[in-house]
């Protein structure tokens, strides 16, 4: 027996473990405010750990070479959930209070010639317990990281596909540490190239979004990188700061939604824009998904079609037939101001005024090629709806 203690001394220590565990928990209750506030089930976990620790110390005295198994058994007495409920710093405090009780009481159970040996062995054992607690939390962090990665991938996949993976989205986000309740925005583009893996790309996303103070999810689908984020005072400015995370090619920013429950809607809007942006070679980078409503509509996006009608056609109709007739005539005349004025039997300045009103009403300028294209498509769709 390497400890050099007599068996009757070890037995006295073993018989006192229950009493010492009770004293340790009582000391924790006196000294640690946060411990007093723990729920009853978590306090019982701590009691189990203390009892296991004292029993492992007894086994250590009998077989000190079996250090890894003995110290590992201490934390096996509590469920893995304890590592999420009690922090490493708090565990250090619990171990310290337990050791202080042991240092006071254990030497009293040995004879004068063995008290020093008991104290020395306790010092060695407490060092190994500290290493064991660090291993527990390192393993828990590693497992948590892997679990978070899998959940994040599932959530992003559900947002991309518009499917449900079980729990409500706010619960899934909360499990990933998401704090913001809105607004929420999505940005989509190509995965960065240069030989970097998808894992490297996602790590870069999380590093940058943390620095920007954003809550964010990210995923790689095929060659597309999708980022969903919240917590930005100015989502457009935040999205602009995320542009370096993407590879070459277009980048599309979704409209902002006020609630996290709209995460799927904004994600699909960004991806719809990314599919359709090829039809607008001169699109800015990044480009808003709403700026691509014509291309998205032509690509078969029904949500974009409805949004285009709501943003352009219906406001024009509500503003009166005069504006609708003026802009229609202007477009049919190839954007010729004088020809439009003659067709409508009005002065050219009247046409100019009405065209400015069109811009004020729906946000699209008939004199701008892009605006003219959007207006022509919106009018066409609106008329088809009315006749349908």
CSV table of C-alpha atoms in Angstrom, one decimal:
chain,number,residue,atom,x,y,z
A,1,UNK,CA,0.0,0.0,0.0
A,2,UNK,CA,1.9,3.0,-1.3
A,3,UNK,CA,0.1,5.5,1.0
A,4,UNK,CA,1.7,3.9,4.0
A,5,UNK,CA,-1.6,4.1,6.0
A,6,UNK,CA,-2.9,1.3,8.2
A,7,UNK,CA,-6.0,-0.4,7.0
A,8,UNK,CA,-7.9,0.6,10.2
A,9,UNK,CA,-7.2,4.3,9.5
A,10,UNK,CA,-8.5,4.0,6.0
A,11,UNK,CA,-11.6,2.2,7.3
A,12,UNK,CA,-12.2,5.1,9.7
A,13,UNK,CA,-12.0,7.6,6.9
A,14,UNK,CA,-14.3,5.5,4.8
A,15,UNK,CA,-16.9,5.3,7.5
A,16,UNK,CA,-16.8,9.1,7.9
A,17,UNK,CA,-17.4,9.9,4.2
A,18,UNK,CA,-21.1,10.4,4.6
A,19,UNK,CA,-20.7,12.8,7.4
A,20,UNK,CA,-17.9,14.7,5.6
A,21,UNK,CA,-20.1,15.0,2.4
A,22,UNK,CA,-22.9,16.5,4.5
A,23,UNK,CA,-20.5,19.0,6.1
A,24,UNK,CA,-19.1,19.9,2.7
A,25,UNK,CA,-22.5,20.6,1.2
A,26,UNK,CA,-23.4,22.7,4.3
A,27,UNK,CA,-20.2,24.7,3.9
A,28,UNK,CA,-21.1,25.3,0.2
A,29,UNK,CA,-24.5,26.5,1.3
A,30,UNK,CA,-22.9,28.9,3.8
A,31,UNK,CA,-20.1,30.2,1.5
A,32,UNK,CA,-21.5,30.2,-2.0
A,33,UNK,CA,-24.6,32.3,-2.8
A,34,UNK,CA,-25.1,30.8,-6.3
A,35,UNK,CA,-25.1,27.3,-4.8
A,36,UNK,CA,-28.0,28.2,-2.5
A,37,UNK,CA,-30.0,29.3,-5.6
A,38,UNK,CA,-29.5,26.0,-7.4
A,39,UNK,CA,-32.7,23.9,-8.0
A,40,UNK,CA,-33.0,20.9,-5.7
A,41,UNK,CA,-32.1,18.4,-8.4
A,42,UNK,CA,-28.8,20.2,-9.2
A,43,UNK,CA,-27.9,20.4,-5.5
A,44,UNK,CA,-28.4,16.7,-5.2
A,45,UNK,CA,-26.0,16.2,-8.2
A,46,UNK,CA,-23.4,18.1,-6.2
A,47,UNK,CA,-24.0,16.0,-3.2
A,48,UNK,CA,-23.5,12.8,-5.3
A,49,UNK,CA,-20.2,14.2,-6.7
A,50,UNK,CA,-18.9,15.0,-3.2
A,51,UNK,CA,-19.7,11.6,-1.9
A,52,UNK,CA,-18.1,10.0,-5.0
A,53,UNK,CA,-15.1,12.1,-4.5
A,54,UNK,CA,-14.6,11.1,-0.9
A,55,UNK,CA,-15.1,7.4,-1.7
A,56,UNK,CA,-12.5,7.8,-4.6
A,57,UNK,CA,-10.1,9.3,-2.1
A,58,UNK,CA,-10.5,6.2,0.1
A,59,UNK,CA,-9.9,4.0,-2.9
A,60,UNK,CA,-6.9,6.2,-3.8
A,61,UNK,CA,-5.4,5.5,-0.4
A,62,UNK,CA,-5.7,1.8,-1.1
A,63,UNK,CA,-4.6,1.9,-4.8
A,64,UNK,CA,-3.1,5.3,-5.8
A,65,UNK,CA,-1.8,4.0,-9.1
A,66,UNK,CA,-5.4,3.8,-10.5
A,67,UNK,CA,-5.6,7.6,-10.6
A,68,UNK,CA,-7.4,8.0,-14.0
A,69,UNK,CA,-10.2,5.6,-13.2
A,70,UNK,CA,-10.7,6.8,-9.6
A,71,UNK,CA,-10.9,10.5,-10.5
A,72,UNK,CA,-13.0,9.8,-13.5
A,73,UNK,CA,-15.6,8.1,-11.4
A,74,UNK,CA,-16.1,11.2,-9.3
A,75,UNK,CA,-17.8,13.2,-12.1
A,76,UNK,CA,-19.5,10.1,-13.5
A,77,UNK,CA,-21.8,10.3,-10.5
A,78,UNK,CA,-23.6,13.3,-12.0
A,79,UNK,CA,-25.4,13.5,-15.3
A,80,UNK,CA,-23.8,15.3,-18.3
A,81,UNK,CA,-26.3,18.1,-17.9
A,82,UNK,CA,-24.5,19.2,-14.8
A,83,UNK,CA,-21.6,20.5,-17.0
A,84,UNK,CA,-24.2,22.9,-18.7
A,85,UNK,CA,-25.8,23.9,-15.4
A,86,UNK,CA,-22.7,24.4,-13.3
A,87,UNK,CA,-19.8,26.3,-14.9
A,88,UNK,CA,-16.1,25.2,-14.6
A,89,UNK,CA,-15.4,28.2,-12.3
A,90,UNK,CA,-18.3,27.1,-10.0
A,91,UNK,CA,-17.0,23.5,-10.0
A,92,UNK,CA,-13.6,24.8,-8.9
A,93,UNK,CA,-15.3,26.6,-6.0
A,94,UNK,CA,-17.2,23.4,-5.1
A,95,UNK,CA,-14.0,21.4,-5.1
A,96,UNK,CA,-12.2,24.0,-3.0
A,97,UNK,CA,-14.9,24.0,-0.3
A,98,UNK,CA,-14.9,20.2,-0.2
A,99,UNK,CA,-11.2,20.0,0.1
A,100,UNK,CA,-11.2,22.6,2.9
A,101,UNK,CA,-13.6,20.4,4.9
A,102,UNK,CA,-11.4,17.3,4.1
A,103,UNK,CA,-8.2,19.1,5.2
A,104,UNK,CA,-9.8,20.0,8.5
A,105,UNK,CA,-11.4,16.7,9.3
A,106,UNK,CA,-9.4,13.8,7.7
A,107,UNK,CA,-6.2,14.3,9.7
A,108,UNK,CA,-8.2,14.0,12.9
A,109,UNK,CA,-9.3,10.5,11.8
A,110,UNK,CA,-5.6,9.3,11.7
A,111,UNK,CA,-3.2,8.9,14.5
A,112,UNK,CA,-0.5,11.5,15.1
A,113,UNK,CA,2.0,9.5,13.1
A,114,UNK,CA,-0.3,9.3,10.0
A,115,UNK,CA,-1.9,12.7,10.0
A,116,UNK,CA,0.8,14.2,7.7
A,117,UNK,CA,0.5,11.2,5.3
A,118,UNK,CA,-3.3,11.8,5.1
A,119,UNK,CA,-2.7,15.5,4.3
A,120,UNK,CA,-0.1,14.8,1.7
A,121,UNK,CA,-2.2,12.2,-0.1
A,122,UNK,CA,-5.2,14.6,0.0
A,123,UNK,CA,-3.0,17.3,-1.7
A,124,UNK,CA,-2.0,14.9,-4.5
A,125,UNK,CA,-5.6,13.6,-4.9
A,126,UNK,CA,-7.0,17.2,-5.1
A,127,UNK,CA,-4.6,18.0,-7.8
A,128,UNK,CA,-5.8,15.0,-9.8
A,129,UNK,CA,-9.5,16.0,-9.2
A,130,UNK,CA,-8.7,19.4,-10.6
A,131,UNK,CA,-7.3,17.7,-13.8
A,132,UNK,CA,-10.4,15.4,-13.9
A,133,UNK,CA,-12.8,18.4,-13.7
A,134,UNK,CA,-11.0,20.1,-16.5
A,135,UNK,CA,-11.3,17.0,-18.7
A,136,UNK,CA,-15.0,16.8,-18.0
A,137,UNK,CA,-15.6,20.3,-19.1
A,138,UNK,CA,-13.3,20.0,-22.1
A,139,UNK,CA,-15.2,16.9,-23.2
A,140,UNK,CA,-18.5,18.6,-22.6
A,141,UNK,CA,-17.5,21.6,-24.7
A,142,UNK,CA,-16.3,19.4,-27.5
A,143,UNK,CA,-19.6,17.4,-27.5
A,144,UNK,CA,-21.6,20.7,-27.3
A,145,UNK,CA,-19.7,22.1,-30.2
A,146,UNK,CA,-20.4,19.0,-32.3
A,147,UNK,CA,-24.1,19.1,-31.3
A,148,UNK,CA,-24.3,22.8,-32.1
A,149,UNK,CA,-22.8,22.1,-35.5
A,150,UNK,CA,-25.4,19.4,-36.3
A,151,UNK,CA,-28.3,21.5,-35.1
A,152,UNK,CA,-27.1,24.6,-37.0
A,153,UNK,CA,-26.9,22.5,-40.2
A,154,UNK,CA,-30.4,21.1,-39.6
A,155,UNK,CA,-31.9,24.6,-38.9
A,156,UNK,CA,-30.3,26.1,-42.0
A,157,UNK,CA,-31.4,23.2,-44.1
A,158,UNK,CA,-35.0,23.6,-42.8
A,159,UNK,CA,-34.9,27.4,-43.6
A,160,UNK,CA,-33.6,26.7,-47.1
A,161,UNK,CA,-36.2,24.0,-47.9
A,162,UNK,CA,-39.0,25.6,-45.9
A,163,UNK,CA,-39.5,22.4,-43.9
A,164,UNK,CA,-40.0,21.7,-40.2
A,165,UNK,CA,-37.5,19.8,-38.1
A,166,UNK,CA,-39.6,19.4,-35.0
A,167,UNK,CA,-39.3,22.1,-32.3
A,168,UNK,CA,-40.5,25.6,-33.1
A,169,UNK,CA,-37.8,27.8,-34.7
A,170,UNK,CA,-37.4,30.1,-31.6
A,171,UNK,CA,-36.6,27.0,-29.5
A,172,UNK,CA,-34.0,25.8,-32.0
A,173,UNK,CA,-32.4,29.2,-32.1
A,174,UNK,CA,-32.4,29.5,-28.3
A,175,UNK,CA,-30.6,26.1,-28.1
A,176,UNK,CA,-27.9,27.6,-30.3
A,177,UNK,CA,-27.5,30.5,-28.0
A,178,UNK,CA,-29.4,33.0,-30.1
A,179,UNK,CA,-30.4,36.0,-28.1
A,180,UNK,CA,-32.0,38.5,-30.6
A,181,UNK,CA,-35.7,38.4,-31.2
A,182,UNK,CA,-35.5,40.4,-34.4
A,183,UNK,CA,-35.1,41.9,-37.0
A,184,UNK,CA,-33.7,39.1,-39.0
A,185,UNK,CA,-31.9,39.2,-42.4
A,186,UNK,CA,-30.4,36.6,-44.8
A,187,UNK,CA,-27.5,36.9,-47.2
A,188,UNK,CA,-26.6,34.4,-49.8
A,189,UNK,CA,-23.7,34.0,-52.3
A,190,UNK,CA,-21.1,31.6,-53.5
A,191,UNK,CA,-18.9,29.6,-51.1
A,192,UNK,CA,-15.4,31.1,-50.8
A,193,UNK,CA,-12.8,29.4,-53.0
A,194,UNK,CA,-9.1,29.2,-52.6
A,195,UNK,CA,-9.1,25.6,-51.3
A,196,UNK,CA,-10.8,26.4,-48.0
A,197,UNK,CA,-13.2,23.8,-46.7
A,198,UNK,CA,-16.8,24.4,-45.8
A,199,UNK,CA,-15.9,24.0,-42.1
A,200,UNK,CA,-13.3,26.8,-42.5
A,201,UNK,CA,-15.8,29.0,-44.3
A,202,UNK,CA,-18.3,28.6,-41.5
A,203,UNK,CA,-15.7,29.2,-38.8
A,204,UNK,CA,-14.8,32.5,-40.5
A,205,UNK,CA,-18.5,33.4,-40.5
A,206,UNK,CA,-18.9,32.8,-36.8
A,207,UNK,CA,-15.7,34.6,-35.9
A,208,UNK,CA,-16.7,37.7,-37.9
A,209,UNK,CA,-20.4,37.8,-36.7
A,210,UNK,CA,-19.2,37.4,-33.1
A,211,UNK,CA,-16.9,40.4,-33.6
A,212,UNK,CA,-19.8,42.4,-35.0
A,213,UNK,CA,-22.1,41.4,-32.1
A,214,UNK,CA,-24.5,39.5,-34.3
A,215,UNK,CA,-26.4,36.3,-33.7
A,216,UNK,CA,-25.9,34.2,-36.8
A,217,UNK,CA,-26.5,30.8,-38.4
A,218,UNK,CA,-24.6,29.7,-41.5
A,219,UNK,CA,-24.6,26.8,-43.8
A,220,UNK,CA,-23.1,25.7,-47.2
A,221,UNK,CA,-25.5,24.2,-49.7
A,222,UNK,CA,-23.8,23.0,-52.8
A,223,UNK,CA,-21.6,26.0,-53.7
A,224,UNK,CA,-23.8,28.5,-51.9
A,225,UNK,CA,-23.0,30.0,-48.6
A,226,UNK,CA,-26.1,31.2,-46.6
A,227,UNK,CA,-26.0,33.4,-43.5
A,228,UNK,CA,-29.0,34.3,-41.4
A,229,UNK,CA,-28.3,37.0,-38.8
A,230,UNK,CA,-30.0,39.3,-36.3
A,231,UNK,CA,-29.0,41.8,-33.7
A,232,UNK,CA,-27.8,44.5,-36.1
A,233,UNK,CA,-29.0,48.1,-35.7
A,234,UNK,CA,-28.5,48.6,-39.5
A,235,UNK,CA,-28.9,45.2,-41.2
A,236,UNK,CA,-27.8,46.6,-44.6
A,237,UNK,CA,-24.6,47.9,-43.2
A,238,UNK,CA,-24.0,44.6,-41.3
A,239,UNK,CA,-24.6,42.6,-44.5
A,240,UNK,CA,-22.1,44.8,-46.3
A,241,UNK,CA,-19.5,43.9,-43.7
A,242,UNK,CA,-20.2,40.2,-44.3
A,243,UNK,CA,-19.4,40.4,-48.1
A,244,UNK,CA,-15.7,39.4,-47.7
A,245,UNK,CA,-16.9,36.0,-46.4
A,246,UNK,CA,-18.1,35.0,-49.8
A,247,UNK,CA,-16.4,33.9,-53.0
A,248,UNK,CA,-16.6,35.5,-56.4
A,249,UNK,CA,-20.0,36.1,-58.0
A,250,UNK,CA,-23.2,37.8,-56.9
A,251,UNK,CA,-24.4,38.3,-53.4
A,252,UNK,CA,-28.0,38.8,-52.5
A,253,UNK,CA,-29.4,40.4,-49.3
A,254,UNK,CA,-33.0,39.5,-48.3
A,255,UNK,CA,-35.5,42.1,-47.0
A,256,UNK,CA,-35.5,42.6,-43.3
A,257,UNK,CA,-38.1,40.8,-41.2
A,258,UNK,CA,-39.3,41.9,-37.8
A,259,UNK,CA,-39.5,38.5,-36.2
A,260,UNK,CA,-37.2,35.5,-36.1
A,261,UNK,CA,-40.1,33.3,-37.1
A,262,UNK,CA,-39.8,34.8,-40.6
A,263,UNK,CA,-36.3,33.4,-40.9
A,264,UNK,CA,-37.4,30.9,-43.6
A,265,UNK,CA,-39.1,33.6,-45.6
A,266,UNK,CA,-36.0,35.8,-45.7
A,267,UNK,CA,-33.7,32.9,-46.4
A,268,UNK,CA,-35.8,31.8,-49.4
A,269,UNK,CA,-36.0,35.3,-50.7
A,270,UNK,CA,-32.2,35.6,-50.7
A,271,UNK,CA,-31.8,32.3,-52.4
A,272,UNK,CA,-34.5,33.1,-55.0
A,273,UNK,CA,-32.6,36.3,-55.8
A,274,UNK,CA,-29.3,34.3,-56.1
A,275,UNK,CA,-30.9,32.0,-58.6
A,276,UNK,CA,-32.4,34.9,-60.6
A,277,UNK,CA,-29.6,37.5,-60.5
A,278,UNK,CA,-27.9,35.9,-63.5
A,279,UNK,CA,-30.6,37.6,-65.6
A,280,UNK,CA,-29.4,41.0,-64.5
A,281,UNK,CA,-25.6,41.1,-65.4
A,282,UNK,CA,-25.3,44.7,-64.2
A,283,UNK,CA,-26.7,44.0,-60.8
A,284,UNK,CA,-24.7,45.6,-57.9
A,285,UNK,CA,-22.7,43.4,-55.5
A,286,UNK,CA,-24.4,42.9,-53.1
A,287,UNK,CA,-27.9,43.4,-54.4
A,288,UNK,CA,-31.2,43.5,-52.5
A,289,UNK,CA,-33.5,40.6,-53.2
A,290,UNK,CA,-36.3,43.1,-53.6
A,291,UNK,CA,-34.4,44.8,-56.4
A,292,UNK,CA,-34.6,41.5,-58.2
A,293,UNK,CA,-38.4,41.1,-58.1
A,294,UNK,CA,-38.7,41.2,-61.9
A,295,UNK,CA,-36.1,38.4,-62.4
A,296,UNK,CA,-37.4,36.4,-59.5
A,297,UNK,CA,-40.9,36.6,-60.9
A,298,UNK,CA,-39.9,35.5,-64.4
A,299,UNK,CA,-38.0,32.6,-62.7
A,300,UNK,CA,-41.3,31.4,-61.2
A,301,UNK,CA,-41.1,32.8,-57.7
A,302,UNK,CA,-44.8,33.4,-56.7
A,303,UNK,CA,-43.9,35.3,-53.6
A,304,UNK,CA,-41.8,37.7,-55.7
A,305,UNK,CA,-44.7,38.0,-58.2
A,306,UNK,CA,-47.1,39.0,-55.4
A,307,UNK,CA,-44.5,41.4,-53.9
A,308,UNK,CA,-44.0,43.1,-57.3
A,309,UNK,CA,-47.8,43.6,-57.7
A,310,UNK,CA,-48.1,44.9,-54.2
A,311,UNK,CA,-45.2,47.3,-54.5
A,312,UNK,CA,-45.7,48.6,-58.0
A,313,UNK,CA,-49.0,47.8,-59.8
A,314,UNK,CA,-51.5,48.2,-57.0
A,315,UNK,CA,-50.2,51.6,-55.8
A,316,UNK,CA,-50.4,52.9,-59.3
A,317,UNK,CA,-53.9,51.7,-59.8
A,318,UNK,CA,-54.9,53.2,-56.4
A,319,UNK,CA,-53.3,56.5,-57.5
A,320,UNK,CA,-55.7,56.8,-60.5
A,321,UNK,CA,-56.2,55.8,-64.1
A,322,UNK,CA,-54.4,59.0,-65.3
A,323,UNK,CA,-51.0,57.8,-63.9
A,324,UNK,CA,-51.5,54.3,-65.3
A,325,UNK,CA,-52.4,55.5,-68.7
A,326,UNK,CA,-49.5,58.0,-68.7
A,327,UNK,CA,-46.8,55.5,-67.8
A,328,UNK,CA,-48.2,52.9,-70.1
A,329,UNK,CA,-48.2,55.3,-73.0
A,330,UNK,CA,-44.7,56.5,-72.2
A,331,UNK,CA,-43.4,52.9,-72.2
A,332,UNK,CA,-45.2,52.0,-75.4
A,333,UNK,CA,-43.7,55.1,-77.1
A,334,UNK,CA,-40.2,53.9,-76.3
A,335,UNK,CA,-39.7,56.5,-73.6
A,336,UNK,CA,-40.2,59.4,-75.9
A,337,UNK,CA,-41.6,62.4,-73.9
A,338,UNK,CA,-43.0,64.4,-76.9
A,339,UNK,CA,-44.6,61.4,-78.4
A,340,UNK,CA,-46.3,60.6,-75.1
A,341,UNK,CA,-47.5,64.2,-74.8
A,342,UNK,CA,-49.0,64.1,-78.3
A,343,UNK,CA,-50.7,60.7,-77.7
A,344,UNK,CA,-52.3,62.0,-74.5
A,345,UNK,CA,-53.1,65.5,-75.8
A,346,UNK,CA,-51.2,67.2,-72.9
A,347,UNK,CA,-48.1,69.4,-72.6
A,348,UNK,CA,-44.7,67.7,-72.2
A,349,UNK,CA,-44.3,69.3,-68.8
A,350,UNK,CA,-47.5,67.6,-67.7
A,351,UNK,CA,-46.1,64.2,-68.7
A,352,UNK,CA,-42.9,65.0,-66.8
A,353,UNK,CA,-45.0,65.8,-63.7
A,354,UNK,CA,-47.0,62.7,-64.0
A,355,UNK,CA,-43.9,60.5,-64.4
A,356,UNK,CA,-42.4,62.0,-61.3
A,357,UNK,CA,-45.6,61.1,-59.5
A,358,UNK,CA,-45.3,57.5,-60.7
A,359,UNK,CA,-41.9,57.4,-59.1
A,360,UNK,CA,-43.3,58.9,-55.9
A,361,UNK,CA,-46.1,56.4,-55.8
A,362,UNK,CA,-44.3,53.1,-56.5
A,363,UNK,CA,-40.6,53.9,-56.2
A,364,UNK,CA,-39.8,53.1,-59.8
A,365,UNK,CA,-38.7,55.7,-62.4
A,366,UNK,CA,-40.1,55.3,-65.9
A,367,UNK,CA,-37.2,57.3,-67.3
A,368,UNK,CA,-34.7,54.8,-65.9
A,369,UNK,CA,-34.2,51.7,-68.0
A,370,UNK,CA,-34.3,49.4,-64.9
A,371,UNK,CA,-37.4,51.2,-63.6
A,372,UNK,CA,-39.1,51.0,-67.0
A,373,UNK,CA,-38.5,47.3,-67.2
A,374,UNK,CA,-39.9,46.8,-63.7
A,375,UNK,CA,-42.9,48.9,-64.5
A,376,UNK,CA,-43.7,47.2,-67.8
A,377,UNK,CA,-43.6,43.7,-66.1
A,378,UNK,CA,-45.7,44.9,-63.2
A,379,UNK,CA,-48.3,46.4,-65.5
A,380,UNK,CA,-48.4,43.2,-67.6
A,381,UNK,CA,-48.8,41.0,-64.6
A,382,UNK,CA,-51.5,43.2,-63.1
A,383,UNK,CA,-53.5,43.2,-66.2
A,384,UNK,CA,-53.3,39.5,-66.5
A,385,UNK,CA,-54.5,39.1,-63.0
A,386,UNK,CA,-57.5,41.4,-63.7
A,387,UNK,CA,-58.5,39.5,-66.8
A,388,UNK,CA,-57.9,36.1,-65.2
